[in-house]
Tab-separated table of C-alpha atoms and ligand atoms in Angstrom:
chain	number	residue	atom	x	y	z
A	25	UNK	CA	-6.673	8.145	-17.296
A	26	UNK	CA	-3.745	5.855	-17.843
A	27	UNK	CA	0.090	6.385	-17.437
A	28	UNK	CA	1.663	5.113	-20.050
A	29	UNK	CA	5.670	5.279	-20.404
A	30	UNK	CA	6.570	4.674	-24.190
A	31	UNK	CA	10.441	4.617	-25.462
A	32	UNK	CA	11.234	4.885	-28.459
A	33	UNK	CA	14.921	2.799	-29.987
A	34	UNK	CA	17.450	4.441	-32.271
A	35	UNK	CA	15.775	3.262	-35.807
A	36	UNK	CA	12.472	4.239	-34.433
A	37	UNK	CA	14.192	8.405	-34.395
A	38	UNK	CA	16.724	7.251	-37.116
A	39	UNK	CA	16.038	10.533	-39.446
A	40	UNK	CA	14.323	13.874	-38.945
A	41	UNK	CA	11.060	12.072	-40.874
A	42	UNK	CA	10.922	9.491	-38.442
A	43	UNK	CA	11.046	11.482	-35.837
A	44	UNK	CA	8.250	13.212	-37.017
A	45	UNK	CA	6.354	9.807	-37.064
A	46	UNK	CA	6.772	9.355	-33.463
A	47	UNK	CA	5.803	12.719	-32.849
A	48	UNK	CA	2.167	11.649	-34.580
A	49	UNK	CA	2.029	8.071	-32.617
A	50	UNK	CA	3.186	10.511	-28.800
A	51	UNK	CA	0.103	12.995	-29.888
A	52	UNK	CA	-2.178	10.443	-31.052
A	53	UNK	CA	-1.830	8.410	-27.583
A	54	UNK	CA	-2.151	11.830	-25.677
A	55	UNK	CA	-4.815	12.600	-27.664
A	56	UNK	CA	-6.855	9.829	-25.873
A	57	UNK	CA	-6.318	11.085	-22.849
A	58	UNK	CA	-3.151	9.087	-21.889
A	59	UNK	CA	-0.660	10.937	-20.094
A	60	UNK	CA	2.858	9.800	-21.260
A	61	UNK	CA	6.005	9.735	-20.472
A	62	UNK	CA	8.423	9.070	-23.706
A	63	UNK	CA	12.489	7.770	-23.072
A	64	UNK	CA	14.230	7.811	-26.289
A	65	UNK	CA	17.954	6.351	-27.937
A	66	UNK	CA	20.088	8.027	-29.824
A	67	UNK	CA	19.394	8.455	-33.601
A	68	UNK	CA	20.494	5.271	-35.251
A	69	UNK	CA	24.017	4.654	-35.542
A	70	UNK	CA	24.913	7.700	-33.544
A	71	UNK	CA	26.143	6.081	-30.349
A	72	UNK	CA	28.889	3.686	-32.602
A	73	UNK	CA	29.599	7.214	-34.575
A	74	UNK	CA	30.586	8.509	-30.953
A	75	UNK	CA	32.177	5.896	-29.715
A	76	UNK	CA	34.550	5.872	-33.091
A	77	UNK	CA	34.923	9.694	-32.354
A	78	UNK	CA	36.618	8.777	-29.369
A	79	UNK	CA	38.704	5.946	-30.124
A	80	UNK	CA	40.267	7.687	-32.724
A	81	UNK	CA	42.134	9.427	-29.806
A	82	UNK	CA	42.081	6.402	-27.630
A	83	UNK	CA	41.575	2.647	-27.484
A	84	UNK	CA	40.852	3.141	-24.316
A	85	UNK	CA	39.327	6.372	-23.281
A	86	UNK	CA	38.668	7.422	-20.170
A	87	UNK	CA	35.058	6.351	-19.016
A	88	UNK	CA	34.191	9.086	-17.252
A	89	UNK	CA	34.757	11.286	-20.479
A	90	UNK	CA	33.358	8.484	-22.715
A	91	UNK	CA	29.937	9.085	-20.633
A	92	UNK	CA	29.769	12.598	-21.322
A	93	UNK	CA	30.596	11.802	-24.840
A	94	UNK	CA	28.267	9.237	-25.325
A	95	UNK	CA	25.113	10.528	-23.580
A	96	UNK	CA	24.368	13.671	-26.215
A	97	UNK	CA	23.264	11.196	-29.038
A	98	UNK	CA	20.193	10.922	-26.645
A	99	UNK	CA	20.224	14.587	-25.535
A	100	UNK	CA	19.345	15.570	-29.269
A	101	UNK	CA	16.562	14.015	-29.625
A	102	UNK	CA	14.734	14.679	-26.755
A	103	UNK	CA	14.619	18.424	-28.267
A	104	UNK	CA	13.866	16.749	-31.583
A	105	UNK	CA	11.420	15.214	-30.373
A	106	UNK	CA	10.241	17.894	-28.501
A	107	UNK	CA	9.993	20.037	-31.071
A	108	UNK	CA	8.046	17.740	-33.317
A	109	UNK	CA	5.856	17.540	-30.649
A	110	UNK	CA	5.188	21.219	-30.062
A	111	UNK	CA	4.876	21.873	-34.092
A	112	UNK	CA	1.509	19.741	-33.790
A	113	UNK	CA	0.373	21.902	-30.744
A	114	UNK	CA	1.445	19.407	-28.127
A	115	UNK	CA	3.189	21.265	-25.069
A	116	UNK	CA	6.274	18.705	-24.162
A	117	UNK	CA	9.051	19.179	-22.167
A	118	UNK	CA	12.717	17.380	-22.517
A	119	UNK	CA	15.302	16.434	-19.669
A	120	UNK	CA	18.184	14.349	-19.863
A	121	UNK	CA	18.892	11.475	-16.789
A	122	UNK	CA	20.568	13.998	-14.665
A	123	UNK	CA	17.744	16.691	-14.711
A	124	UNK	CA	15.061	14.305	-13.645
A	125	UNK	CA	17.505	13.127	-11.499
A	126	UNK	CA	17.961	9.329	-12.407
A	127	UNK	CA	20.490	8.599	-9.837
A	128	UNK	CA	22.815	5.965	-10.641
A	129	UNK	CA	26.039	4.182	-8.911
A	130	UNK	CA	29.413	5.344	-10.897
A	131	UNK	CA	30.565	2.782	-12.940
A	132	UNK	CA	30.850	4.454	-16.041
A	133	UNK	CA	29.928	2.676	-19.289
A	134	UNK	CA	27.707	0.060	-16.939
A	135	UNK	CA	26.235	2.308	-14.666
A	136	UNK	CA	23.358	1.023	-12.690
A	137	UNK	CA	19.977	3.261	-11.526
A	138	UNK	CA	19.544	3.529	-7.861
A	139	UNK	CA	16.599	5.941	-7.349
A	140	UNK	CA	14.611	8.071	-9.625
A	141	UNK	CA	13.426	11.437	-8.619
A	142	UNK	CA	9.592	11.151	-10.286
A	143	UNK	CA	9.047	15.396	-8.933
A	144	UNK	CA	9.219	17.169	-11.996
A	145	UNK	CA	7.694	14.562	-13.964
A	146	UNK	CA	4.509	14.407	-12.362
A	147	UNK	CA	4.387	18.042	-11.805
A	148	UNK	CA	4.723	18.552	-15.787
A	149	UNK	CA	2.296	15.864	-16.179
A	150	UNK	CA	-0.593	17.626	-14.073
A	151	UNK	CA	0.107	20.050	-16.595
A	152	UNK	CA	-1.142	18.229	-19.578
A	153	UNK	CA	2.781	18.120	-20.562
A	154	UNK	CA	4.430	15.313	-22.836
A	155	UNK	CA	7.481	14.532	-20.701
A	156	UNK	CA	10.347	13.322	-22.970
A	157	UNK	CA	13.488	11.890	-20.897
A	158	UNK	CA	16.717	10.885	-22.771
A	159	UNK	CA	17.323	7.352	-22.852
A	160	UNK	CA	20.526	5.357	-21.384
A	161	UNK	CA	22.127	8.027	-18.723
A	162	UNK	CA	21.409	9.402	-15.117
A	163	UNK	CA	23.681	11.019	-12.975
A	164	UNK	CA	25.740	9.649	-9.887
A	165	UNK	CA	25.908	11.238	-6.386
A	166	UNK	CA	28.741	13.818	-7.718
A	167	UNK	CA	26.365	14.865	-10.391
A	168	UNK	CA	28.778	12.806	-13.095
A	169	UNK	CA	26.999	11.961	-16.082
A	170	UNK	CA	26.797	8.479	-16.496
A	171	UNK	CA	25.598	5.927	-18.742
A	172	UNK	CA	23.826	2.578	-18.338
A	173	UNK	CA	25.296	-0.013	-21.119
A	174	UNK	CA	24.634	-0.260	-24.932
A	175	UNK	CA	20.974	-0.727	-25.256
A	176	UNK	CA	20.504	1.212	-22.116
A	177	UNK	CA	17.200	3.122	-22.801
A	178	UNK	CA	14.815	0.354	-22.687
A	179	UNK	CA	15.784	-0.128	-18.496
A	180	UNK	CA	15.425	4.142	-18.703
A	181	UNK	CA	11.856	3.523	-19.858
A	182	UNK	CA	10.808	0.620	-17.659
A	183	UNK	CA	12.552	2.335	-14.890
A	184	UNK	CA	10.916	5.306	-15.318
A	185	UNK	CA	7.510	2.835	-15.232
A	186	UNK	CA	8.306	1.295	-12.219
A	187	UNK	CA	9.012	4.537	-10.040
A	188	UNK	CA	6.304	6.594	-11.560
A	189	UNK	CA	3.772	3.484	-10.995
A	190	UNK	CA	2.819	3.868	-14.515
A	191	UNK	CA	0.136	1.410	-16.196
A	192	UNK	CA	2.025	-0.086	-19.012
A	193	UNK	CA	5.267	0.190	-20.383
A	194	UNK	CA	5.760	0.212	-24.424
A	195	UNK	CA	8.977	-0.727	-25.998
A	196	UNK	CA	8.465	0.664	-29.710
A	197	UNK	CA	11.068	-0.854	-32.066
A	198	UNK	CA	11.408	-1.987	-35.878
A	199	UNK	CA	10.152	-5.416	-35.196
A	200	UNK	CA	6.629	-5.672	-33.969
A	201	UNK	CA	7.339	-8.059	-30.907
A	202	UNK	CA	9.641	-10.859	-29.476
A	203	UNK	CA	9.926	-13.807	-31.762
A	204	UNK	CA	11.073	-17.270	-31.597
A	205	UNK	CA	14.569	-15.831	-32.616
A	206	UNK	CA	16.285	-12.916	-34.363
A	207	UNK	CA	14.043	-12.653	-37.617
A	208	UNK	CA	17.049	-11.396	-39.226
A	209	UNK	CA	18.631	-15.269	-38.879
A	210	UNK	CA	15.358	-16.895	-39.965
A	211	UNK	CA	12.969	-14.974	-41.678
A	212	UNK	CA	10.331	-17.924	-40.564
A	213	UNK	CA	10.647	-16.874	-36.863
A	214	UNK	CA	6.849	-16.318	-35.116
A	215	UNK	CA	5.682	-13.039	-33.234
A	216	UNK	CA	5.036	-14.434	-30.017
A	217	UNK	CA	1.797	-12.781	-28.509
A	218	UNK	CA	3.264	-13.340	-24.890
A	219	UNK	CA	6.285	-14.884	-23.002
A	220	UNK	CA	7.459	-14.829	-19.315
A	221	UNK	CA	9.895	-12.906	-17.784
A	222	UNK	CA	12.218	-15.560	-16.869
A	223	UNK	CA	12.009	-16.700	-20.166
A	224	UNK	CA	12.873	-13.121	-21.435
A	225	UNK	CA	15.546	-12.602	-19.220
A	226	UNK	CA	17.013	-15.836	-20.489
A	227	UNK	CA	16.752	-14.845	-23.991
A	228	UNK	CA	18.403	-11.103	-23.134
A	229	UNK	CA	21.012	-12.916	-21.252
A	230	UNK	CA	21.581	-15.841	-24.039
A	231	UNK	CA	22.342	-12.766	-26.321
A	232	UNK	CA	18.369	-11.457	-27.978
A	233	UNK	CA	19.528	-8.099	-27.878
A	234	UNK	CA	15.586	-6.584	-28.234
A	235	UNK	CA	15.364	-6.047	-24.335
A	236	UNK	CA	18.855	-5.220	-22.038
A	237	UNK	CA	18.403	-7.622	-19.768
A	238	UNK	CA	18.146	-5.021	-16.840
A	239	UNK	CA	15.210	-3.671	-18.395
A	240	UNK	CA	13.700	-7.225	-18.006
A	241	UNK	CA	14.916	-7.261	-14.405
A	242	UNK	CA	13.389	-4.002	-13.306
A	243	UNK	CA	10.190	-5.283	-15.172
A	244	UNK	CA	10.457	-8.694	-13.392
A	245	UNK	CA	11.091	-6.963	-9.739
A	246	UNK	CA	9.031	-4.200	-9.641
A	247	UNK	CA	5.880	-5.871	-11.973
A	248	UNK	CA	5.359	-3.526	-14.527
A	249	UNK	CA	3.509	-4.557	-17.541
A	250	UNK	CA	5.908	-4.535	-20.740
A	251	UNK	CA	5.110	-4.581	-24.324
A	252	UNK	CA	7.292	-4.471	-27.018
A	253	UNK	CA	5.829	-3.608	-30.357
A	254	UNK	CA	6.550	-1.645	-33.438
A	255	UNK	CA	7.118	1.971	-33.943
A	256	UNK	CA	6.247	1.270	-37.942
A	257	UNK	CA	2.855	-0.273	-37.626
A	258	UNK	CA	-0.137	-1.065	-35.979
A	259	UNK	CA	-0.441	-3.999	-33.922
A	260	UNK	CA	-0.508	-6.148	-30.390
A	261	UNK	CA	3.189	-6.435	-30.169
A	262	UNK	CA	3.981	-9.348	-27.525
A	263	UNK	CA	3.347	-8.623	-23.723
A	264	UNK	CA	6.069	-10.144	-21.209
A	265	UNK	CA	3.629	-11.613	-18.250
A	266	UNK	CA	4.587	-12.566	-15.045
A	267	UNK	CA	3.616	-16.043	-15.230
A	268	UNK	CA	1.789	-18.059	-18.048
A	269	UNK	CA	-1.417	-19.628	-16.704
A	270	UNK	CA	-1.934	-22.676	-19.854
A	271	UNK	CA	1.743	-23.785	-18.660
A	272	UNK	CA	0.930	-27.386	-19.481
A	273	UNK	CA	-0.251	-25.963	-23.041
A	274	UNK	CA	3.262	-24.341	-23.744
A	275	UNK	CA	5.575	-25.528	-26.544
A	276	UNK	CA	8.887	-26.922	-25.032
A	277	UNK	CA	10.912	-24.350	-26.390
A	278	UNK	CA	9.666	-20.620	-26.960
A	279	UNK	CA	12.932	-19.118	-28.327
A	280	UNK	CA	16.118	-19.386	-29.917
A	281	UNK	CA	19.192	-16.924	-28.355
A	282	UNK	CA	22.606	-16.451	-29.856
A	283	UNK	CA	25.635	-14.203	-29.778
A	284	UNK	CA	29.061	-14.037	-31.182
A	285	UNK	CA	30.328	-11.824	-28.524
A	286	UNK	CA	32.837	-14.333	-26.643
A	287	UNK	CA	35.992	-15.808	-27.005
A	288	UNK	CA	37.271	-19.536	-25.169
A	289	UNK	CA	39.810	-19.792	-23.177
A	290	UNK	CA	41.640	-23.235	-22.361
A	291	UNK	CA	44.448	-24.242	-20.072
A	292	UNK	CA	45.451	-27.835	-19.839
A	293	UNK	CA	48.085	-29.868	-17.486
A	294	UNK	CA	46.769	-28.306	-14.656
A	295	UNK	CA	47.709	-30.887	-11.187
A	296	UNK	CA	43.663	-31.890	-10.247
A	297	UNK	CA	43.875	-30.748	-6.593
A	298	UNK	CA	41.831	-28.781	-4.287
A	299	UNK	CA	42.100	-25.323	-5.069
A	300	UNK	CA	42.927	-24.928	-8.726
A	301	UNK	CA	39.852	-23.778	-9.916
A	302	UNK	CA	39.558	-20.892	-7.299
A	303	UNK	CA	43.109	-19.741	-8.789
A	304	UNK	CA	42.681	-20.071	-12.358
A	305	UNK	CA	39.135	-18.595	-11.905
A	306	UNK	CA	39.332	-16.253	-9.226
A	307	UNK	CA	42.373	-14.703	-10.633
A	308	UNK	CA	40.564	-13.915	-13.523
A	309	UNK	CA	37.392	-12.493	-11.864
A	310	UNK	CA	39.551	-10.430	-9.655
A	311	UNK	CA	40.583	-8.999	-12.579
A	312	UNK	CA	36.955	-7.668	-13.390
A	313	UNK	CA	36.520	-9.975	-16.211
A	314	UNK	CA	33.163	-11.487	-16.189
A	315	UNK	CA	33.133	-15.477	-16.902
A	316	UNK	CA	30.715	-17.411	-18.867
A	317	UNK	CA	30.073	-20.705	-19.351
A	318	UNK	CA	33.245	-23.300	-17.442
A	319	UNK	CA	33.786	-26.484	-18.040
A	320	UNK	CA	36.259	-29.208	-16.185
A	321	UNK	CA	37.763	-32.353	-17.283
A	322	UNK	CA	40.151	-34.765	-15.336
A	323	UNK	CA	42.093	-36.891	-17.442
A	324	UNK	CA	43.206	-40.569	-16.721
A	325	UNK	CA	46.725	-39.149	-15.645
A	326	UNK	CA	44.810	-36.525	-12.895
A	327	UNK	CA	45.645	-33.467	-14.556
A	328	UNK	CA	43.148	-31.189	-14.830
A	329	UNK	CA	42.006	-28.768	-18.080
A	330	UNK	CA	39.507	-25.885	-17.636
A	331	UNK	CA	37.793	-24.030	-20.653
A	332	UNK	CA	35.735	-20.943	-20.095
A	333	UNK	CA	34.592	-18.380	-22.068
A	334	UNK	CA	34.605	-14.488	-21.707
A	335	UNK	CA	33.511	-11.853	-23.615
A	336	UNK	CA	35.886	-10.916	-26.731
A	337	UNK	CA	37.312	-7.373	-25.574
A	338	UNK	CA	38.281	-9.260	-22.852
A	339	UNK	CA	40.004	-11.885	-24.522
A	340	UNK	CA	43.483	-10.172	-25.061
A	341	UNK	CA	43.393	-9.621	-20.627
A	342	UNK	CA	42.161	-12.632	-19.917
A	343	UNK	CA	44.968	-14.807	-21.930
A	344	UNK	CA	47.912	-12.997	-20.793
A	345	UNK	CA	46.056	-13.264	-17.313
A	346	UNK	CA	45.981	-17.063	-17.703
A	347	UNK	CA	49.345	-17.911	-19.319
A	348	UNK	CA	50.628	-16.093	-15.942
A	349	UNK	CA	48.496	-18.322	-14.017
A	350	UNK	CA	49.240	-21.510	-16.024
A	351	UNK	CA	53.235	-20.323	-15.393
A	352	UNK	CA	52.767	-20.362	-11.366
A	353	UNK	CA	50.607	-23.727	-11.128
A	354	UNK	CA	53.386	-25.630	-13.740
A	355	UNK	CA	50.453	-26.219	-16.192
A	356	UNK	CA	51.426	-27.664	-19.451
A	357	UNK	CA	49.798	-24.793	-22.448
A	358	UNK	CA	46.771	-22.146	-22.776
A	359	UNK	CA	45.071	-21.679	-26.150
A	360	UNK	CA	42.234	-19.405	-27.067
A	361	UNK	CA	39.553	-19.116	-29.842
A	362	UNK	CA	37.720	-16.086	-30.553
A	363	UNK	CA	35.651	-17.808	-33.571
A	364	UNK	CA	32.706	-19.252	-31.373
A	365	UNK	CA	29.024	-18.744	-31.161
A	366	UNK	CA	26.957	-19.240	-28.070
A	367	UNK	CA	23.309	-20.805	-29.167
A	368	UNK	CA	20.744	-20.775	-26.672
A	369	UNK	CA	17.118	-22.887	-26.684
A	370	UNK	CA	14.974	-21.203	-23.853
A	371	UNK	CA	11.219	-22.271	-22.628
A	372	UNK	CA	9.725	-22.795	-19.172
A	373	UNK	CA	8.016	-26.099	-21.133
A	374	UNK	CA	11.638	-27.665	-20.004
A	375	UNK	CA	10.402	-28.127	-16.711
A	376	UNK	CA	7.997	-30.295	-17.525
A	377	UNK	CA	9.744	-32.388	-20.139
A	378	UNK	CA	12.517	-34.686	-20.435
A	379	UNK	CA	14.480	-35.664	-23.604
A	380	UNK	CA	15.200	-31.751	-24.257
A	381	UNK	CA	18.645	-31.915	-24.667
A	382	UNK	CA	19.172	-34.894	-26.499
A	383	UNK	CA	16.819	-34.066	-29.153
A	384	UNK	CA	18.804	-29.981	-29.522
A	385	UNK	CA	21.874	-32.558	-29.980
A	386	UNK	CA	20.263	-34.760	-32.484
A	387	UNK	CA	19.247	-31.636	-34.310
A	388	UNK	CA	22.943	-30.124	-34.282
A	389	UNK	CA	24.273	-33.634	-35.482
A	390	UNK	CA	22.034	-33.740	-38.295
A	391	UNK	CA	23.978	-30.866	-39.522
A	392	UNK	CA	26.950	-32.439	-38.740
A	393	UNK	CA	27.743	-29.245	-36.156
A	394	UNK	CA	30.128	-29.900	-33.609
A	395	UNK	CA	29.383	-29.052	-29.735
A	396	UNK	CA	32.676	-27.295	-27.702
A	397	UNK	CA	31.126	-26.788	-24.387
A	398	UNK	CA	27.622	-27.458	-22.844
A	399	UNK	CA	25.687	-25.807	-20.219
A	400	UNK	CA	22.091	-25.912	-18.669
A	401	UNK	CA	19.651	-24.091	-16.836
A	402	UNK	CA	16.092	-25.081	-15.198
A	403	UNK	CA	15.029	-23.630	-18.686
A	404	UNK	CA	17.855	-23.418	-21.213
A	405	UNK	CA	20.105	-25.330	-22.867
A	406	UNK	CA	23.220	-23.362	-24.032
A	407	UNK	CA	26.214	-24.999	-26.621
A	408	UNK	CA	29.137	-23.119	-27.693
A	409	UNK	CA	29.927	-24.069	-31.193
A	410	UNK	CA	31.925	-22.916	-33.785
A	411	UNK	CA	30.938	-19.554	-35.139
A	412	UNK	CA	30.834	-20.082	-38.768
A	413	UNK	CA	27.991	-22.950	-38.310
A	414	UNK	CA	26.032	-20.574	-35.946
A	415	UNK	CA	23.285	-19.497	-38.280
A	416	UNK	CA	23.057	-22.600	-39.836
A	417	UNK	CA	22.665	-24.088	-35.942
A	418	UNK	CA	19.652	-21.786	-35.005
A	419	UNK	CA	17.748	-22.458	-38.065
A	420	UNK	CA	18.105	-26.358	-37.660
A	421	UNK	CA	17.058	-25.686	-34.202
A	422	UNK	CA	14.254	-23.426	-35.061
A	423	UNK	CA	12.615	-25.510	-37.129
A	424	UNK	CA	14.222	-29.072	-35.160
A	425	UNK	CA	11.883	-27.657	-32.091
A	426	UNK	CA	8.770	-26.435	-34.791
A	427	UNK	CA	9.059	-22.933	-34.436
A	428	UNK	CA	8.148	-21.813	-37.246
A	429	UNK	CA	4.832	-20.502	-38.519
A	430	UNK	CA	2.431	-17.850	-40.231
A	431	UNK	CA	1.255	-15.670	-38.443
A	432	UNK	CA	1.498	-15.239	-34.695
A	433	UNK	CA	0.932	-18.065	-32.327
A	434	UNK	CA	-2.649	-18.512	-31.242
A	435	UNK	CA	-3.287	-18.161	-27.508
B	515	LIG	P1	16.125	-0.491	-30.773
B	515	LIG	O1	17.078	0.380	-31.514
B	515	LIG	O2	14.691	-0.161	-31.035
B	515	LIG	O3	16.441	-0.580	-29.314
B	515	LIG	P2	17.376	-3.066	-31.208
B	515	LIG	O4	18.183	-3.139	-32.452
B	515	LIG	O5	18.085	-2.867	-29.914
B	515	LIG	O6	16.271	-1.936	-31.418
B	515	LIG	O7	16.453	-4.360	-31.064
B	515	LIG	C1	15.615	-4.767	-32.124
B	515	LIG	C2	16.282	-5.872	-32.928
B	515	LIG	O8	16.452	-7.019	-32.101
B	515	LIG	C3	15.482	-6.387	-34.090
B	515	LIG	O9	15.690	-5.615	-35.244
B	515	LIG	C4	15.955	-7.829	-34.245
B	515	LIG	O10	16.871	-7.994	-35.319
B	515	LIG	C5	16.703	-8.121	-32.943
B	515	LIG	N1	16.259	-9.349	-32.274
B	515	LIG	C6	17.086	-10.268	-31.711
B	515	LIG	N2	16.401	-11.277	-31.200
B	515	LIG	C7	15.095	-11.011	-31.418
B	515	LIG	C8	13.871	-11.704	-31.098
B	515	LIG	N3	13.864	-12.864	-30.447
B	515	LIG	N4	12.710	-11.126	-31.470
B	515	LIG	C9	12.692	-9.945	-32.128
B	515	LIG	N5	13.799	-9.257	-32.448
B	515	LIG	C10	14.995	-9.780	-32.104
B	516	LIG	N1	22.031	4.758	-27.675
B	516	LIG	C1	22.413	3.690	-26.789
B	516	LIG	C2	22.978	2.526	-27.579
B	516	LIG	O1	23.083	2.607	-28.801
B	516	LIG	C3	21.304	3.252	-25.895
B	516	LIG	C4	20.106	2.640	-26.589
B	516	LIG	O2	19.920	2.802	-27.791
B	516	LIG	O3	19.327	1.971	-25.894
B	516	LIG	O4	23.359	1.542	-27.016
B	517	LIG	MG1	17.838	-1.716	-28.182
């Protein structure tokens, strides 16, 4: 008998109908003698709808509240789903994060998952139950609701793997794997039938919002098999392995990442001496906001100009941060532009290859796209560009690095 933990995301329990659906895929898998353990999101859209909810009070709510808020989308359909269940003779039982007891740390909003109390969950299992666990929430040492980040219930699920030891963890979504890139962006991308977990972790971090890059973590560090497939149809879906044995055999590049989600920051005239960095940038960081990709340039005259990049809510901080900073060191002027795309080529083939980078540039120039800032990994290439040539920029790149296909790749 295997342990399987399956979770199901917010278009997969989108509508009463579909929820239905993944009642028939739970039964059928318990119906071959799996014992399961199912984390599901919010029904889609309902997290945003919340989130509006509250900022029509408040820009800026308070996060504590905003947790408690935010964390019923998932609470209703665990009974949902629990119902569905039960109407097709299935006995299942429903808990949110704080009645299992997935303790978390209490940063609200970004909470992370210290220790999970597996108890009840293998007691109901014993039972021949369906356990059914909300998605994206625990509870901290004060018995606080919190919640773990947009996109939260896929580290719930593989979480939940890793502490109940359980065989295989399923990510069910509405696209039936990981492809070379967002197949919304180019409808040529490939299924891929496997990738690594570095190489996932890149593409989660790079912006491929399919996995939250914790989940990929906790998948990475405590080795449990993930597979993310579709909750619409039949099929393989694309397992993330630990390492690829036919290394030698892999394409340079694997995938394509992007986002849109930060903004550049610039301050110029700065005197190139020991030290400036740590105040421009530590000032920042002190100030909780997280820093991309940095760049440095000394000019012929020896004064200095920085450009990094934070993410966009931050923006608005960070600048009035900086043109404090820029005051104190005498620099000459900050700017900032919120119109820029990160795009991301990811592969472990990198390693092994030189001539990467120049031939992502050549592809970018073709298309007369402009690179702002560049930065590299052991295996990734990241450019910022500008945002309006971003989609235009991962399809050169897509097909620049032969990505595309029919089918799935053959392994
Ligand atoms: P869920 O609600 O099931 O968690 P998400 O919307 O979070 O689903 O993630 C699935 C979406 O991720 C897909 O619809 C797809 O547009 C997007 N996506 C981005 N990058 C990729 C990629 N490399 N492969 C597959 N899907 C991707
Ligand atoms: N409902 C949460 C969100 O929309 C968590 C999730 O779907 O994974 O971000
Ligand atoms: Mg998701």
């Amino acid at each position: 008998m295997s342990l399987i933990v399956q979770k199901y995301g917010g278009t997969s329990v989108g509508t009463i109908e579909r929820i239905q659906a993944v009642a028939e895929k739970v039964a059928a898998s318990h119906g071959s003698g799996d014992q399961l353990v199912v984390a599901v999101s919010a029904m889609s859209g309902e997290t945003n709808r919340l989130i509006g909810l509250a900022n029509a009070i408040d820009e800026q709510p308070n996060l504590r509240e905003m947790d408690v808020l935010v964390s019923t989308g998932e609470q209703v359909t665990i009974a949902l789903l629990c119902m569905a269940l039960q109407k097709l003779g299935i006995e299942a039982r429903s808990y949110t994060g704080g009645q299992v007891r997935i303790l978390t740390d209490n940063s609200h909003g970004k909470a992370r998952i210290r220790e999970i109390d597996g108890h009840r969950i293998e007691a109901d299992l014993n039972a021949g139950c369906v356990v059914v666990v909300a998605g994206f929430q625990g509870s901290d040492e004060d018995g606080n609701i919190t919640t773990l980040g947009r996109g939260g219930s896929d580290t719930t699920a593989v979480a939940l793997a890793a502490a109940l030891k359980a065989d295989e963890c399923q990510i069910y979504t509405d696209v039936d794997g990981v492809y070379t890139t967002d197949p919304r962006v180019v409808p040529q991308a490939r299924r891929l039938e496997k990738i690594t977990f570095e190489e996932m972790l890149e593409m989660a971090s790079q912006g491929s919002k399919i996995l939250q890059i914790r989940s990929v973590e906790f998948a990475g560090k405590y080795n449990v098999p993930l597979r993310v497939m579709s909750s619409f149809e039949e099929g393989p879906g694309t397992l993330i392995t630990l390492e690829d044995d036919d290394q030698m055999e892999k394409p340079v590049v694997s995938g394509i990442a992007f986002n849109r989600d930060e903004a550049k920051l610039t301050i110029r005239g700065i005197p190139d001496q020991p030290g400036v960095a740590y105040k421009v940038l530590g000032a920042i960081s002190a100030a909780n906001i997280e820093i991309d990709v940095i760049v440095q340039n000394v000019a012929k005259d020896n004064s200095a100009t920085i450009t990094f990049t934070v993410h966009r809510n931050e923006l608005v901080r960070a600048e009035t941060l900086l043109k404090e900073i820029a005051a104190d060191l005498g620099a000459q002027e900050v700017d900032s532009d919120s119109q820029i795309a990160k795009v991301s080529i990811v592969g472990v083939g990198m390693r092994s290859h030189a001539g990467v980078a120049a031939q992502m540039f050549e592809a970018l120039s073709k298309e007369g796209i402009n690179i702002q800032l560049i930065t590299t990994s052991e295996i990734k290439i990241t450019v910022v560009i500008e945002e309006r040539y971003l989609e235009l920029a991962v399809r050169a790149l897509h097909s620049g690095f032969g990505l595309e296909g029919e089918g799935t790749e053959e392994v």
